[in-house]
mmCIF file with all atom_site columns, C-alpha atoms in Angstrom:
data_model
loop_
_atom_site.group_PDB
_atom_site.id
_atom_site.type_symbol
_atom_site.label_atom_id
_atom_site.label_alt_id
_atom_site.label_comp_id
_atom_site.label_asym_id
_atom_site.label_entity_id
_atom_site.label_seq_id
_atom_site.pdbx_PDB_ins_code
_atom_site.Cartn_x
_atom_site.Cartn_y
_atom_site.Cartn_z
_atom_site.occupancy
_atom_site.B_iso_or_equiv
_atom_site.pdbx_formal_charge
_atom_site.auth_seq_id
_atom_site.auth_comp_id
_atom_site.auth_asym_id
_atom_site.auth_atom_id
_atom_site.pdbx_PDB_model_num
ATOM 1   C CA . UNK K 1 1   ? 0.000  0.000  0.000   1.00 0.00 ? 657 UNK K CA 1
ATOM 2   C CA . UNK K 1 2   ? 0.895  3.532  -0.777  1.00 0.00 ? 658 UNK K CA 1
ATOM 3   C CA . UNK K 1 3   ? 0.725  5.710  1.993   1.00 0.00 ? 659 UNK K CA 1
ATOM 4   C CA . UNK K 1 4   ? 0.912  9.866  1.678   1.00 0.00 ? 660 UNK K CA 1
ATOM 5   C CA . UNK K 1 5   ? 0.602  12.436 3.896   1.00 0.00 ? 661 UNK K CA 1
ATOM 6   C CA . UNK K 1 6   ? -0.298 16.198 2.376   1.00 0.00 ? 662 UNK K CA 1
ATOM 7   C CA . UNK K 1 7   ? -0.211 17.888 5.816   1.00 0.00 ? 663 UNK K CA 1
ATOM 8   C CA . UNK K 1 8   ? 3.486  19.781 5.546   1.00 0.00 ? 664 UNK K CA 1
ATOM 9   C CA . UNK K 1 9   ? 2.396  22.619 7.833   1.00 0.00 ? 665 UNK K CA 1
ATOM 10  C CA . UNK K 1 10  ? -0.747 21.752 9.649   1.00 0.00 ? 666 UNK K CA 1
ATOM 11  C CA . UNK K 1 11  ? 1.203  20.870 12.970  1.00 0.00 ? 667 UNK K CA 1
ATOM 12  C CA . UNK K 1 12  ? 3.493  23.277 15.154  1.00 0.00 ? 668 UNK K CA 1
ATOM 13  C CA . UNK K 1 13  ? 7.089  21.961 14.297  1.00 0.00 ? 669 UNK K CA 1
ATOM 14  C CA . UNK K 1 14  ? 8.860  22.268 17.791  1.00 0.00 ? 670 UNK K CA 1
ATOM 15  C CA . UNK K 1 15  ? 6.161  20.053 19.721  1.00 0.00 ? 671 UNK K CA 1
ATOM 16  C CA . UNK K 1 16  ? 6.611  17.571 16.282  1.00 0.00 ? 672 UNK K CA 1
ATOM 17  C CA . UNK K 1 17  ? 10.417 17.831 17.278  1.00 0.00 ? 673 UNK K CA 1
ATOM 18  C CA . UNK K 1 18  ? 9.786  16.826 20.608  1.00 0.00 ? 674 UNK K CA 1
ATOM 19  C CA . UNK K 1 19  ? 7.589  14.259 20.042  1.00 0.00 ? 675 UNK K CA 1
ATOM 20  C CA . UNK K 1 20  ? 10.191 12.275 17.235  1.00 0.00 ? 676 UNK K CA 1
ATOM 21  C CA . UNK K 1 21  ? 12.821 10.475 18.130  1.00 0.00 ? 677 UNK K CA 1
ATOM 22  C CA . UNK K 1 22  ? 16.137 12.075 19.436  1.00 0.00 ? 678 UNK K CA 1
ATOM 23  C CA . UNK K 1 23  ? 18.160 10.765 16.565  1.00 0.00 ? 679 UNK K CA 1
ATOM 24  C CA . UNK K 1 24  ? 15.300 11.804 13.730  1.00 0.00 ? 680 UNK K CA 1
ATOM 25  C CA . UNK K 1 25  ? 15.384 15.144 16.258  1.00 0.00 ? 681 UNK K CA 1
ATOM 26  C CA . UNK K 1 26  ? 18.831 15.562 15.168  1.00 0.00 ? 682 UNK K CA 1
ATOM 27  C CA . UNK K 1 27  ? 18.423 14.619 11.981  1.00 0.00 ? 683 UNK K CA 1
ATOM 28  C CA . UNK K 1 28  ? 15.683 16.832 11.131  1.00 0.00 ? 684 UNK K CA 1
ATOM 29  C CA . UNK K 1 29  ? 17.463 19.464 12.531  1.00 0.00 ? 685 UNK K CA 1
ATOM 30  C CA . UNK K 1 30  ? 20.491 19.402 10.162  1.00 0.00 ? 686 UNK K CA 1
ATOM 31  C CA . UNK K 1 31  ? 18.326 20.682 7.162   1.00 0.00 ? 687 UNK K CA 1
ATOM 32  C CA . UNK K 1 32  ? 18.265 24.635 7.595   1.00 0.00 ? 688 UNK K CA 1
ATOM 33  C CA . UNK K 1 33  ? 14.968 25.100 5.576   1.00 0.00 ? 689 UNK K CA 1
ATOM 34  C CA . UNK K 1 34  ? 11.850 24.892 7.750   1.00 0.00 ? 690 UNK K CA 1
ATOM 35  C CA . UNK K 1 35  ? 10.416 22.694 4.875   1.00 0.00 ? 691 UNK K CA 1
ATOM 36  C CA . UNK K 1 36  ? 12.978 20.080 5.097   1.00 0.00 ? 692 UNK K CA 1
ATOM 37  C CA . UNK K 1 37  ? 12.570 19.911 8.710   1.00 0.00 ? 693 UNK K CA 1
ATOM 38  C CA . UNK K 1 38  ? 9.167  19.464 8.341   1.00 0.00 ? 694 UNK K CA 1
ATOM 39  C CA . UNK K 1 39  ? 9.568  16.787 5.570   1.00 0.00 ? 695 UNK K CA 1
ATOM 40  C CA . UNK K 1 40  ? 11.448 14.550 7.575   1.00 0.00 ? 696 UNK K CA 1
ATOM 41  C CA . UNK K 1 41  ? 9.668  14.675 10.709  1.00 0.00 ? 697 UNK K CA 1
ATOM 42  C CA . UNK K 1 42  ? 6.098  14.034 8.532   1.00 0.00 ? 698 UNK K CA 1
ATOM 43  C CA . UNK K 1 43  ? 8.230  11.444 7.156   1.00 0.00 ? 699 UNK K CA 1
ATOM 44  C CA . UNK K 1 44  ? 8.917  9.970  10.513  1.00 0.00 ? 700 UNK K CA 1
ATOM 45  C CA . UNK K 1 45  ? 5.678  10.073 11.736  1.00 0.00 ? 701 UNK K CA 1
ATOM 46  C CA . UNK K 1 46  ? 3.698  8.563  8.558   1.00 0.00 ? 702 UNK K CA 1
ATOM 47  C CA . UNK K 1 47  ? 6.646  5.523  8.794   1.00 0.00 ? 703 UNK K CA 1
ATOM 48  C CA . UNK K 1 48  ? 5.471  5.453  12.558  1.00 0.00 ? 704 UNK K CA 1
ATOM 49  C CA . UNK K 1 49  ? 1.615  5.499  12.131  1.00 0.00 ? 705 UNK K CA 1
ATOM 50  C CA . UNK K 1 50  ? 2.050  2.427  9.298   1.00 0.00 ? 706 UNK K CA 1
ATOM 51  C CA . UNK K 1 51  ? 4.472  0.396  10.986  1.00 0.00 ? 707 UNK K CA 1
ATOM 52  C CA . UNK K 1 52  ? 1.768  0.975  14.124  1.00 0.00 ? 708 UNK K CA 1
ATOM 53  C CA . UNK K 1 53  ? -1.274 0.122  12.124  1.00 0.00 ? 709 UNK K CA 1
ATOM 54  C CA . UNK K 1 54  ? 0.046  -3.025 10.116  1.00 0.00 ? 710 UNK K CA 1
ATOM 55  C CA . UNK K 1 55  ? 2.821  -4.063 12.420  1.00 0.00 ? 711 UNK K CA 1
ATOM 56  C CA . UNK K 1 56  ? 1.409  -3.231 16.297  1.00 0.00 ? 712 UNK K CA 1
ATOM 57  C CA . UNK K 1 57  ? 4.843  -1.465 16.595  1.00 0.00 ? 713 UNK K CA 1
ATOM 58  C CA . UNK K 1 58  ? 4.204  1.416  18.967  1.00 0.00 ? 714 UNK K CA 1
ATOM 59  C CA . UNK K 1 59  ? 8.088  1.702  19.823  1.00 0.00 ? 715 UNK K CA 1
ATOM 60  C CA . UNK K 1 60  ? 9.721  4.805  17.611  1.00 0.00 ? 716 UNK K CA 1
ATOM 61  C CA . UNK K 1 61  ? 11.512 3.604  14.735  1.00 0.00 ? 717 UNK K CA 1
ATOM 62  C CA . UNK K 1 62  ? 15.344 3.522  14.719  1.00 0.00 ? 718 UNK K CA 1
ATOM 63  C CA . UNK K 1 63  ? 17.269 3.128  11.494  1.00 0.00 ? 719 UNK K CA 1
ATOM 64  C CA . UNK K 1 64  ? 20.356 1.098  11.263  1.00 0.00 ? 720 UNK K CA 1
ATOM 65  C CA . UNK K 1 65  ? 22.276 1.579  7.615   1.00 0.00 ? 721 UNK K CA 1
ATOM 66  C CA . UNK K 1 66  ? 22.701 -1.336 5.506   1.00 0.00 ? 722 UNK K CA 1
ATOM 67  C CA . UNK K 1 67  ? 26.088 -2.215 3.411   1.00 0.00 ? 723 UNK K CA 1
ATOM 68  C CA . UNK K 1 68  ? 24.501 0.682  0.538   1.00 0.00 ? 724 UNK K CA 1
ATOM 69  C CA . UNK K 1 69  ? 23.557 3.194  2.923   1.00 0.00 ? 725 UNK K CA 1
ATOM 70  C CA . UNK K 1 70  ? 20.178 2.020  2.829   1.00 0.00 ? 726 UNK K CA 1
ATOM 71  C CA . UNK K 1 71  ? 17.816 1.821  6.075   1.00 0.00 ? 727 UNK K CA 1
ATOM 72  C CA . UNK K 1 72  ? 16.637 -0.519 8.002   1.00 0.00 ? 728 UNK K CA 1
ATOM 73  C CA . UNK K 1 73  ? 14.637 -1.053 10.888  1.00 0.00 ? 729 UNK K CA 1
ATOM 74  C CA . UNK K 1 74  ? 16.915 -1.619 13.828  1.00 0.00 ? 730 UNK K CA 1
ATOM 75  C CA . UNK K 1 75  ? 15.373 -4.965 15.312  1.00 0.00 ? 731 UNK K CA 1
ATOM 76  C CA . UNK K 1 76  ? 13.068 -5.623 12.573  1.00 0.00 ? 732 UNK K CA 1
ATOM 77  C CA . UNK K 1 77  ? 14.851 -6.747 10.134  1.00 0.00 ? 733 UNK K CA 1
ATOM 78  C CA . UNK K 1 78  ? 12.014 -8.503 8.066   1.00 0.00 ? 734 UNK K CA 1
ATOM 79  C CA . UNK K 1 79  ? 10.117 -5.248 7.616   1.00 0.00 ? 735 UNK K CA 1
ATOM 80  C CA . UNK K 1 80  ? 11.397 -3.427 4.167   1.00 0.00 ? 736 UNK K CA 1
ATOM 81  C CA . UNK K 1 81  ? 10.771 0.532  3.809   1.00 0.00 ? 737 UNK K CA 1
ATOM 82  C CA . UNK K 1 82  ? 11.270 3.571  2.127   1.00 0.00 ? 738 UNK K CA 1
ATOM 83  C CA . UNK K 1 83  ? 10.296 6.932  2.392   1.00 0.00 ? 739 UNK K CA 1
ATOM 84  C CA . UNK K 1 84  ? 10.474 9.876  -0.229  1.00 0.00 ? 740 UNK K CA 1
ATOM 85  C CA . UNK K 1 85  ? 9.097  13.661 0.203   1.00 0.00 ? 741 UNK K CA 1
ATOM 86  C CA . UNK K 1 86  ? 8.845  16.635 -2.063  1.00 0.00 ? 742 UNK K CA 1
ATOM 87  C CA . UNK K 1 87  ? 7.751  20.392 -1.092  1.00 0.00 ? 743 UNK K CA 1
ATOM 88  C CA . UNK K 1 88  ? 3.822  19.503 -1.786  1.00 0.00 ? 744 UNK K CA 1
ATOM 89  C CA . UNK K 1 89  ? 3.816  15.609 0.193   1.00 0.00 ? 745 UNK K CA 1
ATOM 90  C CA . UNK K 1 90  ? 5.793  12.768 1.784   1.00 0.00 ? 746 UNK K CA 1
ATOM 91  C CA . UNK K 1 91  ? 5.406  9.218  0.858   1.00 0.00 ? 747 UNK K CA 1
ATOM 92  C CA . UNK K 1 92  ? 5.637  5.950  2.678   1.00 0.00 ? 748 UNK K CA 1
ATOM 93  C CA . UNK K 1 93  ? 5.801  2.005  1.609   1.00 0.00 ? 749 UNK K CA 1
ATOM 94  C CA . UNK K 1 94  ? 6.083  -0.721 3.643   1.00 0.00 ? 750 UNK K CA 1
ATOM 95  C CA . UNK K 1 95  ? 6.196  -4.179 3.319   1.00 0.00 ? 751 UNK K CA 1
ATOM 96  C CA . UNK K 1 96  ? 7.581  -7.996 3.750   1.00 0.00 ? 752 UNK K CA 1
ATOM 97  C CA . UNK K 1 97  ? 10.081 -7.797 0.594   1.00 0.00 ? 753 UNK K CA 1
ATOM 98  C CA . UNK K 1 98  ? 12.274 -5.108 -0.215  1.00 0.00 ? 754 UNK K CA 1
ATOM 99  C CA . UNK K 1 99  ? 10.357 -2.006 -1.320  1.00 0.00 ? 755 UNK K CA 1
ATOM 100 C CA . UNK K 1 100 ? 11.046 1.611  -2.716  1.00 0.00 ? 756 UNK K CA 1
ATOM 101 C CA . UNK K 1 101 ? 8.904  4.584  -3.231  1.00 0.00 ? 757 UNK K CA 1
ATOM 102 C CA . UNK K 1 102 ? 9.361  8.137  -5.050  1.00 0.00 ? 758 UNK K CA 1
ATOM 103 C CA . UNK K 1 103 ? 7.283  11.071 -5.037  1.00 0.00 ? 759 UNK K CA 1
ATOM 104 C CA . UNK K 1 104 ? 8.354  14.213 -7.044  1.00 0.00 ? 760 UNK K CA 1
ATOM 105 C CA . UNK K 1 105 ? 6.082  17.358 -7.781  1.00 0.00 ? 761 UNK K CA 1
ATOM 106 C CA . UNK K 1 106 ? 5.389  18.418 -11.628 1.00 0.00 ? 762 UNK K CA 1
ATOM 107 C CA . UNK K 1 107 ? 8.311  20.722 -12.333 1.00 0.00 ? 763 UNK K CA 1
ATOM 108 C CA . UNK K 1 108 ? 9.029  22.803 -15.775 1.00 0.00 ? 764 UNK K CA 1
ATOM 109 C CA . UNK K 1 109 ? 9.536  19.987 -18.838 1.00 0.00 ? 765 UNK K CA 1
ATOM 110 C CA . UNK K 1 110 ? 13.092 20.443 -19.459 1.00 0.00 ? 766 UNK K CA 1
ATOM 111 C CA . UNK K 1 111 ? 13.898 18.073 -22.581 1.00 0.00 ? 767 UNK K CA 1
ATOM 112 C CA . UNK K 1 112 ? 17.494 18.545 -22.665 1.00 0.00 ? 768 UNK K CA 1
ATOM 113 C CA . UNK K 1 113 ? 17.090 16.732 -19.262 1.00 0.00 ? 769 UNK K CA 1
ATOM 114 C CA . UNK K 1 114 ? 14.544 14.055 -20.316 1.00 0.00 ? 770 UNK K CA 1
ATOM 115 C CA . UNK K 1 115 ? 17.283 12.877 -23.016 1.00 0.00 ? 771 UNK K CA 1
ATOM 116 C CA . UNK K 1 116 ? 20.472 13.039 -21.361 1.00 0.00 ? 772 UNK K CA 1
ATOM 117 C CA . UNK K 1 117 ? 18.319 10.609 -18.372 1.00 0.00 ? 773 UNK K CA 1
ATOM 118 C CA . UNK K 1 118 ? 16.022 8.930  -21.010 1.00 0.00 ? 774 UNK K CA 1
ATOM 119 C CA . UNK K 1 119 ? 16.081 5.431  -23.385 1.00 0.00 ? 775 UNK K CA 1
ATOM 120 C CA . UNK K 1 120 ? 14.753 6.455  -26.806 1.00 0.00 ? 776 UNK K CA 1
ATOM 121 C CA . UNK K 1 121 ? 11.250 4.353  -25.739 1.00 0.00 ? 777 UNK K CA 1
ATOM 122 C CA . UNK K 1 122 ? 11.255 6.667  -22.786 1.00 0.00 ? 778 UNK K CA 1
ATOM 123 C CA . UNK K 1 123 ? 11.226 9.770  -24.928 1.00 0.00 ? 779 UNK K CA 1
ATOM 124 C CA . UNK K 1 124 ? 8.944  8.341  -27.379 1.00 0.00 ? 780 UNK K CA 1
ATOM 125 C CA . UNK K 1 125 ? 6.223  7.985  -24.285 1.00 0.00 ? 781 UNK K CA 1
ATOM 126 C CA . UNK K 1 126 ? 6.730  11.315 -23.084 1.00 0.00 ? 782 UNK K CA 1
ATOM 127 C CA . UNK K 1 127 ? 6.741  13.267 -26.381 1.00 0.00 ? 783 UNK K CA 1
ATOM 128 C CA . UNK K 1 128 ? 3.464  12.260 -27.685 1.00 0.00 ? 784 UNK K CA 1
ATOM 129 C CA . UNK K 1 129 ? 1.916  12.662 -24.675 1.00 0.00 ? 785 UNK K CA 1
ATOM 130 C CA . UNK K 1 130 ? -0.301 15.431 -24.137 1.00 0.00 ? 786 UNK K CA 1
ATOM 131 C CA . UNK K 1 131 ? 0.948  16.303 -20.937 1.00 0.00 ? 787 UNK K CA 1
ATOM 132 C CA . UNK K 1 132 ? 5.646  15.972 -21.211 1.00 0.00 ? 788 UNK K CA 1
ATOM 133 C CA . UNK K 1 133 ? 6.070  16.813 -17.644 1.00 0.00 ? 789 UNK K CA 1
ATOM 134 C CA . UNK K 1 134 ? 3.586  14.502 -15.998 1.00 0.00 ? 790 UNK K CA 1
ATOM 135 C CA . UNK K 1 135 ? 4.990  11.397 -18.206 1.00 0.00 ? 791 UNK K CA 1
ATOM 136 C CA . UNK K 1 136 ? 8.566  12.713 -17.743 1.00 0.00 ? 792 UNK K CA 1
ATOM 137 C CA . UNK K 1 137 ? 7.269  12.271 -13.824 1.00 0.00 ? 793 UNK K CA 1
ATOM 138 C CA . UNK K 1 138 ? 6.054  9.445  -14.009 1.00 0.00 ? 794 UNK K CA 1
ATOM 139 C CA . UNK K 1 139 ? 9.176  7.703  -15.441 1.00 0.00 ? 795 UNK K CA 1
ATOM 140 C CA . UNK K 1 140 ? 11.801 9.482  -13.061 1.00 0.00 ? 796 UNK K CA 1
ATOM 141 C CA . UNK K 1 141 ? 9.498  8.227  -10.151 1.00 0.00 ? 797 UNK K CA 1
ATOM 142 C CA . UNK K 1 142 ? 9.547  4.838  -11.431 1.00 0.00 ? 798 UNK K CA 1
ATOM 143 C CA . UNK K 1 143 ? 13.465 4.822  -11.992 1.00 0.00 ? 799 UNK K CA 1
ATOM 144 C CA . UNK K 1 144 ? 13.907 6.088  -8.644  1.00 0.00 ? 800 UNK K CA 1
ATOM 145 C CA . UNK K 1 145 ? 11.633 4.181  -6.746  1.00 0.00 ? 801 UNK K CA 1
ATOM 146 C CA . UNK K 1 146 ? 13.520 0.731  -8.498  1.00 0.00 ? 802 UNK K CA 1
ATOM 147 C CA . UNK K 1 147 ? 16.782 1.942  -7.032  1.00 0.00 ? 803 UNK K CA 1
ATOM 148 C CA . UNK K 1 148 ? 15.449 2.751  -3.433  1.00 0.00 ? 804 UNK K CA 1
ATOM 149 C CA . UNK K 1 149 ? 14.113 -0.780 -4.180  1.00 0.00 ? 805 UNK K CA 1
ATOM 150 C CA . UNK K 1 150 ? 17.384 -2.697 -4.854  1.00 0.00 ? 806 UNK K CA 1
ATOM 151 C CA . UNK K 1 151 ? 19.452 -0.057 -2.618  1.00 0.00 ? 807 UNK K CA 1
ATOM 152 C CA . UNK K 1 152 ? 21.447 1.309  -4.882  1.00 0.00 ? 808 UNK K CA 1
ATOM 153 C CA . UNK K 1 153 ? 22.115 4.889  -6.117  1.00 0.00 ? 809 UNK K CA 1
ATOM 154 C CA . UNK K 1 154 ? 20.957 5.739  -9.731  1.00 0.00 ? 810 UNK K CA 1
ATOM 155 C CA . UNK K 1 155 ? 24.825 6.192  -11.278 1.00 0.00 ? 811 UNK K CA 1
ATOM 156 C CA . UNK K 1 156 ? 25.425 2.725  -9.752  1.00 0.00 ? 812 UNK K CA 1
ATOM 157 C CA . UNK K 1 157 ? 24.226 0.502  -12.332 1.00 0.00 ? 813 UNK K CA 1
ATOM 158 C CA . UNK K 1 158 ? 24.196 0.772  -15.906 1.00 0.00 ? 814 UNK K CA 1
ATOM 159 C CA . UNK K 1 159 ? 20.760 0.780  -17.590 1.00 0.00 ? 815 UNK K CA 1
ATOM 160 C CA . UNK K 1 160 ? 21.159 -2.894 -19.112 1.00 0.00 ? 816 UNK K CA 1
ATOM 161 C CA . UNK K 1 161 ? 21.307 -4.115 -15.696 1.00 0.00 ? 817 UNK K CA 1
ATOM 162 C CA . UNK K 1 162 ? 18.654 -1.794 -13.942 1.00 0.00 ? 818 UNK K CA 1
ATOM 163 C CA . UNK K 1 163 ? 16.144 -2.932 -17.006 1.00 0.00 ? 819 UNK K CA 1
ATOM 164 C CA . UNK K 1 164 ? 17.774 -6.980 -16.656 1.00 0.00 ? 820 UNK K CA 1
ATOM 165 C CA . UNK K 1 165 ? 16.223 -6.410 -13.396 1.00 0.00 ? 821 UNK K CA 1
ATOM 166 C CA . UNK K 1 166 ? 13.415 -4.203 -13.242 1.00 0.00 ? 822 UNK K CA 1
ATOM 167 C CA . UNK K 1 167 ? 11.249 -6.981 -15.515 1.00 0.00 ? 823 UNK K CA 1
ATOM 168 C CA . UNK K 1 168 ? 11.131 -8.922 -11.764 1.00 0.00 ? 824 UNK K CA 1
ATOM 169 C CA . UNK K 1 169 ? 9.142  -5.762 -10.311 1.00 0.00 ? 825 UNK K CA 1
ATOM 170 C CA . UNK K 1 170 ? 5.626  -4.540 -9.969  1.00 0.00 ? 826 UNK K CA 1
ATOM 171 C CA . UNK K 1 171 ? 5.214  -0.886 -10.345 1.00 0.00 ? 827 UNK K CA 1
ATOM 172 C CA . UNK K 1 172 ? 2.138  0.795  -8.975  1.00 0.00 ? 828 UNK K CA 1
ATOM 173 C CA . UNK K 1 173 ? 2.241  4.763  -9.926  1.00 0.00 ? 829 UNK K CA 1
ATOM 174 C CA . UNK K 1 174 ? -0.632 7.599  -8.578  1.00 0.00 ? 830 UNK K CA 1
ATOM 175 C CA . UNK K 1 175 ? -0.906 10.454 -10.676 1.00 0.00 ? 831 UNK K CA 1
ATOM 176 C CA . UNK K 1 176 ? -2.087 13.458 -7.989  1.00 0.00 ? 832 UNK K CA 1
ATOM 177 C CA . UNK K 1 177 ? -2.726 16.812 -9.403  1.00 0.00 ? 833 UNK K CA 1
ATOM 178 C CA . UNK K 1 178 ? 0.146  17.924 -8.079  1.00 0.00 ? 834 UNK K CA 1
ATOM 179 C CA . UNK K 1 179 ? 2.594  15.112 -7.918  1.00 0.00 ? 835 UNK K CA 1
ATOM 180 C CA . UNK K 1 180 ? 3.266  11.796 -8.903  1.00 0.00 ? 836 UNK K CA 1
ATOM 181 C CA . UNK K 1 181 ? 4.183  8.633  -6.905  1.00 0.00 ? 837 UNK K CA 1
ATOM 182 C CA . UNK K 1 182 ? 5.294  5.424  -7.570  1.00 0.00 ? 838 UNK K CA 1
ATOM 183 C CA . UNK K 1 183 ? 5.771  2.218  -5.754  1.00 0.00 ? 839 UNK K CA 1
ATOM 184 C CA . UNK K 1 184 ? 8.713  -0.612 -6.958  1.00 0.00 ? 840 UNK K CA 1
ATOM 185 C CA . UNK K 1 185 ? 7.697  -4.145 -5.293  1.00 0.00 ? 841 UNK K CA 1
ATOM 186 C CA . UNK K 1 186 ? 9.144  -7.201 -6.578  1.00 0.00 ? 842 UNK K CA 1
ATOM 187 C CA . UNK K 1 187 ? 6.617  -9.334 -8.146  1.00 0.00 ? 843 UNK K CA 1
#
């Protein structure tokens, strides 16, 4: 399940602070833009509430970091997550298999961009569509959410590879008027 929260400044930040964990606390804290801090404590507490409502887990979550950099739940180490945010919502996946998730807001359709990060089948898709930047979206989100999956930064692989292995995943993608998300899940 796909789970999102919209609510980036509904809450007062210091009591969220207060309320997190001290290492998210710190965490949180590094970013100097309000926003971020906000993103990553709504981050924190959407992984909480899920882990809570399918798990029973009322303890606050603790990330340990895996070989990749990756995290992991510190003592649960057969619950897979990932989290993503952008300035209009945060995202949050969670699951029994390894599991990545990627939300991004429509920006300006930059096609110098779209080719340099783009397979010609790619570009096909998003040319003749009627809206570039959603479908340009909607494939970054997908290629992102595939490497959260696996663990691995983008420049890691080489496309060959990432599409050798992609053909084993289930991608579930929701369009929202003002983003787009998408879900990587091995089938």
């Amino acid at each position: 399940m796909i789970y999102i929260d919209e609510n980036i400044w509904d809450f007062d930040l210091q009591e969220a602070l207060a309320a997190v964990s001290p290492e998210r606390r710190e965490y949180a804290l590094r970013y100097r833009q309000e926003l971020d801090q906000r993103l990553s404590v709504v981050a924190y507490r959407l992984l909480q509430c899920v882990l809570q409502q399918q798990y029973g887990i009322d303890v606050q979550p603790r990330f340990v970091f895996g070989d990749s950099g990756k995290p992991l739940l510190d003592g649960f180490p057969d619950i897979h997550f990932s989290l993503s945010h952008c300035s209009k919502a945060v995202a949050c996946a969670v699951g029994d298999s390894p599991i990545g998730i990627d939300v991004e807001t429509f920006d300006h359709y930059d096609e110098e961009l779209a080719r340099r990060v783009m397979n010609p089948d790619e570009m096909r898709q998003i040319i003749t569509s009627s809206s570039p930047e959603v479908a340009f979206t909607r494939l970054w989100t997908m290629k992102e959410s595939f490497f959260k999956m696996a663990g691995t930064p983008i420049g890691d692989n080489d496309i060959s590879q990432m599409l050798d292995q992609a053909i084993h995943c289930r991608f579930t993608t929701i369009i929202h008027p003002q983003f787009t998300v998408t879900r990587c899940t091995l089938k």
